[in-house]
Tab-separated table of C-alpha atoms in Angstrom:
chain	number	residue	atom	x	y	z
A	18	MET	CA	-31.034	77.608	53.644
A	19	THR	CA	-33.823	75.019	53.432
A	20	SER	CA	-33.909	71.670	51.687
A	21	THR	CA	-36.294	68.850	50.946
A	22	CYS	CA	-35.962	65.230	52.009
A	23	CYS	CA	-36.393	62.458	49.480
A	24	VAL	CA	-37.033	58.749	49.151
A	25	THR	CA	-34.017	56.760	47.943
A	26	ASN	CA	-32.510	53.329	48.170
A	27	SER	CA	-29.745	52.426	50.573
A	28	LEU	CA	-26.317	52.095	48.886
A	29	GLN	CA	-23.663	49.907	50.362
A	30	THR	CA	-20.140	51.239	49.906
A	31	SER	CA	-18.442	47.824	49.784
A	32	VAL	CA	-15.823	47.361	47.075
A	33	LYS	CA	-16.490	43.735	46.181
A	34	SER	CA	-20.296	43.703	45.813
A	35	TYR	CA	-23.235	46.047	45.553
A	36	PRO	CA	-26.345	44.460	47.065
A	37	ARG	CA	-29.715	45.149	45.622
A	38	PRO	CA	-31.714	47.854	47.385
A	39	SER	CA	-34.220	46.395	49.778
A	40	SER	CA	-35.751	49.309	51.672
A	41	VAL	CA	-36.953	52.870	51.358
A	42	CYS	CA	-35.614	55.404	53.824
A	43	LEU	CA	-36.323	59.042	54.560
A	44	GLY	CA	-33.208	60.977	55.375
A	45	SER	CA	-30.563	63.378	54.213
A	46	VAL	CA	-26.861	64.028	54.580
A	47	SER	CA	-27.016	64.709	58.308
A	48	CYS	CA	-29.303	61.800	59.116
A	49	ARG	CA	-28.140	59.398	61.854
A	50	PRO	CA	-28.493	55.655	61.261
A	51	GLU	CA	-30.221	54.539	64.437
A	52	PRO	CA	-33.583	56.310	64.158
A	53	CYS	CA	-33.685	56.080	60.372
A	54	LEU	CA	-33.055	52.340	60.292
A	55	GLY	CA	-35.318	51.706	63.255
A	56	TYR	CA	-38.310	53.868	62.469
A	57	VAL	CA	-38.343	54.940	58.852
A	58	CYS	CA	-37.016	52.092	56.610
A	59	GLN	CA	-39.705	49.837	55.203
A	60	PRO	CA	-38.992	46.832	52.861
A	61	VAL	CA	-40.144	47.048	49.277
A	62	ALA	CA	-40.325	44.470	46.524
A	63	ARG	CA	-38.371	46.425	43.891
A	64	LEU	CA	-36.203	49.490	43.510
A	65	PRO	CA	-38.463	52.590	43.641
A	66	SER	CA	-37.886	55.751	41.779
A	67	ALA	CA	-35.890	58.473	43.480
A	68	CYS	CA	-38.865	60.773	43.384
A	69	VAL	CA	-42.320	59.215	43.302
A	70	PRO	CA	-45.616	61.048	43.553
A	71	THR	CA	-46.817	61.657	47.032
A	72	THR	CA	-49.996	59.767	46.358
A	73	PHE	CA	-48.004	56.520	46.144
A	74	ARG	CA	-45.828	57.000	49.213
A	75	PRO	CA	-46.841	55.021	52.312
A	76	ALA	CA	-47.782	56.874	55.420
A	77	SER	CA	-45.177	54.974	57.439
A	78	CYS	CA	-42.387	57.010	55.835
A	79	VAL	CA	-43.874	60.465	56.439
A	80	SER	CA	-45.951	60.278	59.574
A	81	LYS	CA	-44.797	61.912	62.731
A	82	THR	CA	-45.014	58.656	64.639
A	83	PHE	CA	-42.299	56.872	62.662
A	84	LEU	CA	-39.865	59.768	62.111
A	85	SER	CA	-37.583	61.055	64.827
A	86	SER	CA	-36.432	64.628	65.025
A	87	SER	CA	-32.812	63.497	64.867
A	88	CYS	CA	-33.367	62.331	61.256
A	89	TRP	CA	-34.520	65.743	60.095
A	90	PRO	CA	-31.879	67.976	58.558
A	91	SER	CA	-31.510	71.496	59.761
A	92	SER	CA	-32.808	72.749	56.453
A	93	CYS	CA	-36.044	70.839	56.958
A	94	ARG	CA	-36.810	72.569	60.286
A	95	PRO	CA	-38.587	75.986	60.220
A	96	ALA	CA	-36.958	78.960	61.829
A	97	SER	CA	-39.733	79.256	64.392
A	98	GLY	CA	-39.009	75.741	65.713
A	99	ILE	CA	-42.477	74.442	64.827
A	100	LEU	CA	-42.457	71.248	62.809
A	101	SER	CA	-44.219	71.541	59.496
A	102	PHE	CA	-45.727	68.249	58.409
A	103	MET	CA	-48.144	67.258	55.767
A	104	GLY	CA	-50.766	64.656	55.811
A	105	PRO	CA	-50.321	61.158	54.450
A	106	SER	CA	-50.112	62.534	50.918
A	107	GLY	CA	-47.617	65.392	51.439
A	108	TRP	CA	-43.952	66.044	52.389
A	109	TYR	CA	-42.645	67.654	55.523
A	110	GLY	CA	-40.739	70.905	55.148
A	111	GLU	CA	-42.461	72.162	52.026
A	112	GLY	CA	-41.270	75.663	52.810
A	113	ALA	CA	-37.926	74.779	51.280
A	114	PHE	CA	-38.651	76.971	48.282
A	115	SER	CA	-39.015	79.998	50.492
A	116	GLY	CA	-35.227	80.371	50.435
A	117	SER	CA	-33.016	81.370	47.600
A	118	GLU	CA	-33.220	79.349	44.390
A	119	LYS	CA	-29.489	79.783	43.886
A	120	GLU	CA	-28.730	78.099	47.193
A	121	THR	CA	-31.136	75.299	46.371
A	122	MET	CA	-29.486	74.723	42.977
A	123	GLN	CA	-26.064	74.831	44.631
A	124	PHE	CA	-27.189	72.240	47.144
A	125	LEU	CA	-28.590	70.051	44.358
A	126	ASN	CA	-25.403	70.409	42.339
A	127	GLU	CA	-23.294	69.451	45.347
A	128	ARG	CA	-25.426	66.387	45.969
A	129	LEU	CA	-25.250	65.411	42.287
A	130	ALA	CA	-21.480	65.989	42.194
A	131	SER	CA	-20.975	63.798	45.259
A	132	TYR	CA	-23.186	61.132	43.728
A	133	LEU	CA	-21.298	61.248	40.411
A	134	GLU	CA	-17.995	61.155	42.292
A	135	LYS	CA	-19.190	58.098	44.171
A	136	VAL	CA	-20.268	56.458	40.907
A	137	ARG	CA	-16.874	57.174	39.321
A	138	GLN	CA	-15.135	55.792	42.398
A	139	LEU	CA	-17.214	52.618	42.214
A	140	GLU	CA	-16.482	52.294	38.486
A	141	GLN	CA	-12.765	52.694	39.176
A	142	GLU	CA	-12.883	50.127	41.959
A	143	ASN	CA	-14.847	47.779	39.699
A	144	ALA	CA	-12.219	48.186	36.964
A	145	GLU	CA	-9.460	47.491	39.499
A	146	LEU	CA	-11.298	44.393	40.676
A	147	GLU	CA	-11.745	43.185	37.099
A	148	GLY	CA	-8.028	43.711	36.462
A	149	LYS	CA	-7.135	41.799	39.622
A	150	ILE	CA	-9.515	38.983	38.657
A	151	GLN	CA	-7.995	38.774	35.171
A	152	GLU	CA	-4.468	38.744	36.615
A	153	ALA	CA	-5.450	36.078	39.141
A	154	SER	CA	-7.131	33.973	36.442
A	155	GLN	CA	-4.098	34.304	34.147
A	156	THR	CA	-1.766	33.427	37.033
A	157	GLN	CA	-3.893	30.448	37.973
A	158	VAL	CA	-4.061	29.314	34.370
A	159	LEU	CA	-0.296	29.623	34.107
A	160	THR	CA	0.303	27.810	37.381
A	161	THR	CA	-2.303	25.100	36.900
A	162	CYS	CA	-1.512	24.310	33.278
A	163	PRO	CA	2.100	23.072	33.256
A	164	ASP	CA	3.699	21.517	30.210
A	165	TYR	CA	3.543	17.723	30.304
A	166	GLN	CA	4.899	17.201	26.791
A	167	SER	CA	8.273	15.996	28.090
A	168	TYR	CA	6.549	13.440	30.310
A	169	PHE	CA	4.356	12.360	27.413
A	170	ARG	CA	7.451	11.917	25.233
A	171	THR	CA	9.102	9.879	27.998
A	172	ILE	CA	5.977	7.728	28.285
A	173	GLU	CA	5.912	7.216	24.503
A	174	GLU	CA	9.598	6.250	24.508
A	175	LEU	CA	8.986	3.797	27.348
A	176	GLN	CA	5.999	2.370	25.485
A	177	GLN	CA	8.135	1.973	22.344
A	178	LYS	CA	10.843	0.262	24.397
A	179	VAL	CA	8.249	-2.033	25.962
A	180	LEU	CA	6.878	-2.901	22.508
A	181	CYS	CA	10.401	-3.531	21.171
A	182	THR	CA	11.167	-5.678	24.214
A	183	LYS	CA	7.959	-7.634	23.703
A	184	ALA	CA	8.846	-8.205	20.034
A	185	GLU	CA	12.375	-9.269	21.000
A	186	ASN	CA	10.923	-11.600	23.631
A	187	ALA	CA	8.621	-13.084	21.003
A	188	ARG	CA	11.584	-13.621	18.657
A	189	MET	CA	13.589	-15.183	21.474
A	190	VAL	CA	10.670	-17.475	22.304
A	191	VAL	CA	10.468	-18.521	18.639
A	192	HIS	CA	14.223	-19.188	18.561
A	193	ILE	CA	13.970	-21.171	21.781
A	194	ASP	CA	11.070	-23.199	20.379
A	195	ASN	CA	13.051	-23.884	17.201
A	196	ALA	CA	16.080	-24.905	19.266
A	197	LYS	CA	13.888	-27.180	21.373
A	198	LEU	CA	12.431	-28.765	18.221
A	199	ALA	CA	15.920	-29.243	16.755
A	200	ALA	CA	17.113	-30.715	20.055
A	201	ASP	CA	14.123	-33.076	20.044
A	202	ASP	CA	14.955	-34.121	16.462
A	203	PHE	CA	18.593	-34.729	17.368
A	204	ARG	CA	17.536	-36.612	20.472
A	205	THR	CA	15.248	-38.802	18.367
A	206	LYS	CA	18.042	-39.446	15.864
A	207	TYR	CA	20.460	-40.168	18.681
A	208	GLU	CA	18.048	-42.610	20.257
A	209	ALA	CA	17.485	-44.296	16.870
A	210	GLU	CA	21.235	-44.574	16.240
A	211	LEU	CA	21.768	-45.834	19.769
A	212	ALA	CA	19.114	-48.491	19.242
A	213	MET	CA	20.705	-49.432	15.909
A	214	ARG	CA	24.118	-49.635	17.550
A	215	GLN	CA	22.709	-51.838	20.274
A	216	LEU	CA	21.148	-54.082	17.603
A	217	VAL	CA	24.438	-54.251	15.705
A	218	GLU	CA	26.331	-55.044	18.882
A	219	ALA	CA	23.758	-57.744	19.646
A	220	ASP	CA	24.227	-59.156	16.108
A	221	ILE	CA	28.013	-59.031	16.542
A	222	SER	CA	27.777	-60.863	19.839
A	223	GLY	CA	25.497	-63.459	18.209
A	224	LEU	CA	27.896	-63.887	15.283
A	225	ARG	CA	30.778	-64.226	17.699
A	226	ARG	CA	28.912	-66.970	19.494
A	227	ILE	CA	28.248	-68.648	16.136
A	228	LEU	CA	31.940	-68.292	15.235
A	229	ASP	CA	32.904	-69.843	18.516
A	230	ASP	CA	30.495	-72.712	17.862
A	231	LEU	CA	31.908	-73.175	14.366
A	232	THR	CA	35.435	-73.111	15.756
A	233	LEU	CA	34.473	-75.792	18.240
A	234	CYS	CA	32.832	-77.809	15.484
A	235	LYS	CA	35.974	-77.464	13.355
A	236	ALA	CA	38.117	-78.641	16.239
A	237	ASP	CA	35.799	-81.613	16.762
A	238	LEU	CA	35.875	-82.431	13.081
A	239	GLU	CA	39.661	-82.199	13.002
A	240	ALA	CA	39.829	-84.474	16.030
A	241	GLN	CA	37.455	-86.875	14.306
A	242	VAL	CA	39.597	-86.739	11.159
A	243	GLU	CA	42.725	-87.546	13.168
A	244	SER	CA	40.965	-90.387	14.927
A	245	LEU	CA	39.721	-91.710	11.600
A	246	LYS	CA	43.202	-91.466	10.158
A	247	GLU	CA	44.607	-93.412	13.085
A	248	GLU	CA	41.811	-95.938	12.778
A	249	LEU	CA	42.534	-96.221	9.071
A	250	LEU	CA	46.201	-96.870	9.770
A	251	CYS	CA	45.260	-99.475	12.336
A	252	LEU	CA	42.913	-101.104	9.873
A	253	LYS	CA	45.622	-101.090	7.209
A	254	LYS	CA	48.090	-102.711	9.559
A	255	ASN	CA	45.567	-105.317	10.640
A	256	HIS	CA	44.632	-105.991	7.050
A	257	GLU	CA	48.236	-106.447	6.029
A	258	GLN	CA	48.809	-108.754	8.945
A	259	GLU	CA	45.735	-110.789	8.119
A	260	VAL	CA	46.732	-110.899	4.462
A	261	SER	CA	50.212	-112.036	5.281
A	262	ALA	CA	48.844	-114.608	7.683
A	263	LEU	CA	46.429	-115.907	5.129
A	264	ARG	CA	49.126	-116.047	2.537
A	265	CYS	CA	51.243	-118.074	4.840
A	266	GLN	CA	48.376	-120.420	5.498
A	267	LEU	CA	47.531	-120.737	1.856
A	268	GLY	CA	51.100	-121.228	0.690
A	269	ASP	CA	50.950	-124.916	1.278
A	270	ARG	CA	47.606	-125.405	-0.404
A	271	LEU	CA	46.589	-125.455	-3.916
A	272	ASN	CA	46.157	-122.363	-5.795
A	273	ILE	CA	42.584	-122.277	-6.774
A	274	GLU	CA	41.676	-119.399	-8.971
A	275	VAL	CA	38.127	-118.399	-8.986
A	276	ASP	CA	36.782	-115.837	-11.408
A	277	ALA	CA	34.925	-113.302	-9.291
A	278	ALA	CA	34.254	-109.658	-9.351
A	279	PRO	CA	37.194	-107.458	-8.491
A	280	PRO	CA	37.112	-106.501	-4.852
A	281	VAL	CA	36.361	-102.957	-3.834
A	282	ASP	CA	39.341	-100.925	-2.834
A	283	LEU	CA	38.248	-99.707	0.553
A	284	THR	CA	41.306	-97.579	0.967
A	285	ARG	CA	40.600	-95.677	-2.171
A	286	VAL	CA	36.948	-95.290	-1.213
A	287	LEU	CA	37.934	-94.062	2.170
A	288	GLU	CA	40.416	-91.673	0.630
A	289	GLU	CA	37.765	-90.358	-1.710
A	290	MET	CA	35.303	-89.923	1.134
A	291	ARG	CA	37.976	-88.245	3.194
A	292	CYS	CA	38.830	-85.928	0.330
A	293	GLN	CA	35.169	-85.111	-0.249
A	294	TYR	CA	34.573	-84.411	3.426
A	295	GLU	CA	37.729	-82.359	3.688
A	296	ALA	CA	36.743	-80.376	0.600
A	297	MET	CA	33.260	-79.823	2.015
A	298	VAL	CA	34.697	-78.796	5.384
A	299	GLU	CA	37.186	-76.493	3.746
A	300	THR	CA	34.491	-74.982	1.540
A	301	ASN	CA	32.192	-74.461	4.494
A	302	ARG	CA	35.058	-73.033	6.510
A	303	ARG	CA	35.995	-70.624	3.755
A	304	ASP	CA	32.352	-69.627	3.238
A	305	VAL	CA	31.891	-69.058	6.947
A	306	GLU	CA	35.139	-67.110	7.189
A	307	ASP	CA	34.237	-64.994	4.163
A	308	TRP	CA	30.730	-64.312	5.537
A	309	PHE	CA	32.153	-63.588	8.954
A	310	ASN	CA	34.799	-61.260	7.539
A	311	MET	CA	32.232	-59.521	5.377
A	312	GLN	CA	29.868	-59.120	8.316
A	313	MET	CA	32.709	-57.879	10.481
A	314	GLU	CA	33.754	-55.349	7.838
A	315	GLU	CA	30.180	-54.140	7.478
A	316	LEU	CA	29.801	-53.955	11.227
A	317	ASN	CA	33.105	-52.155	11.563
A	318	GLN	CA	32.063	-49.681	8.899
A	319	GLN	CA	28.705	-49.187	10.596
A	320	VAL	CA	30.404	-48.822	13.971
A	321	ALA	CA	32.855	-46.277	12.551
A	322	THR	CA	30.057	-44.368	10.835
A	323	SER	CA	27.929	-44.538	13.956
A	324	SER	CA	30.873	-43.402	16.068
A	325	GLU	CA	31.474	-40.432	13.784
A	326	GLN	CA	27.769	-39.586	13.759
A	327	LEU	CA	27.633	-40.076	17.508
A	328	GLN	CA	30.560	-37.741	18.000
A	329	SER	CA	28.997	-35.163	15.693
A	330	TYR	CA	25.671	-35.582	17.464
A	331	GLN	CA	27.360	-35.254	20.826
A	332	SER	CA	29.143	-32.085	19.693
A	333	ASP	CA	25.852	-30.761	18.289
A	334	ILE	CA	24.093	-31.625	21.544
A	335	ILE	CA	26.811	-29.864	23.527
A	336	ASP	CA	26.525	-26.796	21.284
A	337	LEU	CA	22.746	-26.881	21.542
A	338	ARG	CA	22.939	-27.202	25.317
A	339	ARG	CA	25.238	-24.213	25.435
A	340	THR	CA	22.888	-22.303	23.136
A	341	VAL	CA	19.888	-23.313	25.260
A	342	ASN	CA	21.658	-22.218	28.432
A	343	THR	CA	22.612	-18.905	26.831
A	344	LEU	CA	19.064	-18.412	25.563
A	345	GLU	CA	17.633	-19.294	28.976
A	346	ILE	CA	19.937	-16.754	30.613
A	347	GLU	CA	18.953	-14.126	28.046
A	348	LEU	CA	15.290	-15.049	28.488
A	349	GLN	CA	15.555	-14.631	32.255
A	350	ALA	CA	17.296	-11.289	31.725
A	351	GLN	CA	14.561	-10.215	29.311
A	352	HIS	CA	11.891	-11.366	31.774
A	353	SER	CA	13.519	-9.387	34.566
A	354	LEU	CA	13.860	-6.367	32.263
A	355	ARG	CA	10.220	-6.722	31.234
A	356	ASP	CA	9.119	-6.981	34.878
A	357	SER	CA	11.167	-3.915	35.797
A	358	LEU	CA	9.772	-1.991	32.828
A	359	GLU	CA	6.232	-3.052	33.732
A	360	ASN	CA	6.788	-1.967	37.333
A	361	THR	CA	8.259	1.330	36.153
A	362	LEU	CA	5.341	1.791	33.772
A	363	ALA	CA	2.836	1.014	36.536
A	364	GLU	CA	4.559	3.438	38.905
A	365	THR	CA	4.685	6.098	36.183
A	366	GLU	CA	1.011	5.563	35.345
A	367	GLY	CA	0.064	5.732	39.027
A	368	ARG	CA	2.136	8.873	39.567
A	369	TYR	CA	0.759	10.578	36.493
A	370	SER	CA	-2.792	9.458	37.305
A	371	SER	CA	-2.447	11.020	40.771
A	372	GLN	CA	-0.960	14.165	39.239
A	373	LEU	CA	-3.746	14.183	36.652
A	374	ALA	CA	-6.331	13.813	39.430
A	375	GLN	CA	-4.718	16.707	41.304
A	376	VAL	CA	-4.645	18.816	38.146
A	377	GLN	CA	-8.254	17.868	37.429
A	378	CYS	CA	-9.196	18.860	40.986
A	379	MET	CA	-7.337	22.151	40.580
A	380	VAL	CA	-9.054	22.721	37.233
A	381	THR	CA	-12.412	21.960	38.838
A	382	ASN	CA	-11.682	24.377	41.677
A	383	VAL	CA	-10.525	27.045	39.232
A	384	GLU	CA	-13.637	26.494	37.114
A	385	ALA	CA	-15.786	26.803	40.226
A	386	GLN	CA	-13.924	29.985	41.202
A	387	LEU	CA	-14.312	31.320	37.673
A	388	ALA	CA	-18.022	30.481	37.772
A	389	GLU	CA	-18.360	32.309	41.091
A	390	ILE	CA	-16.368	35.249	39.756
A	391	ARG	CA	-18.507	35.268	36.619
A	392	CYS	CA	-21.663	35.226	38.720
A	393	ASP	CA	-20.269	38.039	40.868
A	394	LEU	CA	-19.357	40.009	37.764
A	395	GLU	CA	-22.802	39.476	36.277
A	396	ARG	CA	-24.430	40.498	39.532
A	397	GLN	CA	-22.181	43.555	39.829
A	398	ASN	CA	-22.905	44.382	36.195
A	399	GLN	CA	-26.637	44.165	36.861
A	400	GLU	CA	-26.276	46.339	39.944
A	401	TYR	CA	-24.081	48.740	38.001
A	402	GLN	CA	-26.717	48.928	35.262
A	403	MET	CA	-29.340	49.541	37.922
A	404	LEU	CA	-27.191	52.321	39.383
A	405	LEU	CA	-26.738	53.781	35.913
A	406	ASP	CA	-30.510	53.687	35.437
A	407	VAL	CA	-30.987	55.393	38.790
A	408	ARG	CA	-28.375	57.955	37.825
A	409	ALA	CA	-30.077	58.588	34.480
A	410	ARG	CA	-33.457	58.969	36.159
A	411	LEU	CA	-31.965	61.270	38.788
A	412	GLU	CA	-30.290	63.411	36.142
A	413	GLY	CA	-33.560	63.587	34.205
A	414	GLU	CA	-35.492	64.573	37.310
A	415	ILE	CA	-32.838	67.134	38.257
A	416	ASN	CA	-33.083	68.661	34.795
A	417	THR	CA	-36.861	68.695	35.136
A	418	TYR	CA	-36.651	70.357	38.533
A	419	ARG	CA	-34.143	72.862	37.248
A	420	GLY	CA	-36.583	73.781	34.501
A	421	LEU	CA	-39.346	74.042	37.041
A	422	LEU	CA	-37.191	76.287	39.232
A	423	GLU	CA	-36.284	78.505	36.320
A	424	SER	CA	-39.909	78.793	35.267
A	425	GLU	CA	-41.029	79.577	38.792
A	426	ASP	CA	-41.931	83.279	38.948
A	427	CYS	CA	-43.062	83.695	42.432
A	428	LYS	CA	-42.425	82.160	45.809
A	429	LEU	CA	-44.455	79.251	46.974
A	430	PRO	CA	-47.057	79.953	49.669
A	431	GLU	CA	-46.671	78.546	53.148
A	432	ASN	CA	-48.064	75.090	53.675
A	433	PRO	CA	-51.192	75.253	55.771
A	434	CYS	CA	-50.424	71.789	57.102
A	435	THR	CA	-47.146	72.842	58.725
A	436	THR	CA	-48.748	74.412	61.773
A	437	SER	CA	-49.146	72.479	64.946
A	438	SER	CA	-52.895	72.890	64.750
A	439	CYS	CA	-53.014	70.730	61.606
A	440	PRO	CA	-54.720	67.492	62.579
A	441	PRO	CA	-52.784	64.284	61.758
A	442	CYS	CA	-53.907	62.455	58.686
A	443	ALA	CA	-55.065	58.915	58.706
A	444	PRO	CA	-52.157	56.486	58.004
A	445	SER	CA	-54.113	54.387	55.536
A	446	THR	CA	-55.427	57.139	53.224
A	447	CYS	CA	-53.634	58.992	50.422
A	448	VAL	CA	-54.842	62.272	48.930
A	449	PRO	CA	-53.678	63.956	45.737
A	450	GLN	CA	-50.574	66.104	45.799
A	451	THR	CA	-52.510	69.300	45.020
A	452	ILE	CA	-54.180	69.265	48.427
A	453	CYS	CA	-51.006	69.947	50.440
A	454	VAL	CA	-48.350	71.041	48.003
A	455	PRO	CA	-48.715	72.137	44.406
A	456	ARG	CA	-45.112	71.119	43.501
A	457	THR	CA	-42.507	68.993	45.221
A	458	ILE	CA	-38.818	68.636	44.621
A	459	CYS	CA	-36.881	65.505	45.631
A	460	VAL	CA	-33.144	65.390	45.926
A	461	PRO	CA	-31.239	62.025	45.697
A	462	CYS	CA	-29.727	60.819	48.918
A	463	VAL	CA	-26.104	59.718	48.764
A	464	PRO	CA	-24.197	57.520	51.239
A	465	CYS	CA	-22.969	59.367	54.296
A	466	PRO	CA	-19.275	59.287	55.226
A	467	GLN	CA	-17.977	56.289	57.186
A	468	GLY	CA	-20.849	54.029	56.145
A	469	ARG	CA	-23.653	56.183	57.591
A	470	TYR	CA	-26.923	56.628	55.688
């Protein structure tokens, strides 16, 4: 059974990626990789067709110099052992149609079936990979997107507590300010009352000094009155003695009566003066005593009122001091609570910011992985579409060749260029296909087992 070799792209059997074809290689199922990769493969800019006209094939892929005998399949070798080659515009082994058409079709069908099987296997592996990628993405989404609603609720509750504490602190500050103002007012009143009390005490001390002076004056006046009374008694006694002495002296003389003004009664005058002075002293004494008593009563009333007010003020001051101490203790407790809440809030914010940074980093990594996976999927999709295009072209060419085989009535003549006497063609020239072979058939090459091409 004979066969024809073809030009095809190298297919990589990796599961994860399908690289773009980059070279054109002559070979078949039994081709070994070393001579094919070393002598036959030539880089091309794009994916060529599976079967291109011989006029557009380079001489480097068909010349005897670049093709080793180990790359030729047994079907491409003639029975006589003489290599049959064409020129730069023909194929080697064009006597493939000398065999049975049924065997050729069977060979083509086997090659197509293996190719389709490989395509189905790649599609299945691609579907498995897509499923694994979806599962991994779902798992990553589930693992990297935890529920932080409980933490958010805790943060909101803490924020509400902090706001309530701030409002309570503000109210406490207002109460403390009001208490301080009231304490200042009471202190001012206390100082005013204390100054008034000191003034009243100073007035009382002054009045007491005046009373003492008046008492001394009264004692002096009483002493003077006693001395005057004694002097008056002495004068009366002396007067009586003088009168009696004069009467004794005048008893022996004549009584001479002289009309003169009545003498002034000095005793009566002195009595009147004494009565007037005593009345004046008594009046002054009573006035002073009444004024002193009235002032003392007023001062006593003021002292009693001031004492009551002072006691009430002192009790109010004590209560206010207790209230201020209690408020200061509560304020310190609120300050400590606020500091602890602020520290807790700062720690919570730091912890959640670090967790958020970690989650953001994980999200970034997952997005990068998803972008890479998406790029890989797009690239695999493009390669898969390219493979589908190649498959469609191969199927179309196979159908065309099948029609050509069915319409073939007679066997093809032997190629005159297959003899050893055929001179080698120039590597840089291409001649039309009709010179060497009237018709050519190309069969798609499929990957060899175990990664061989």
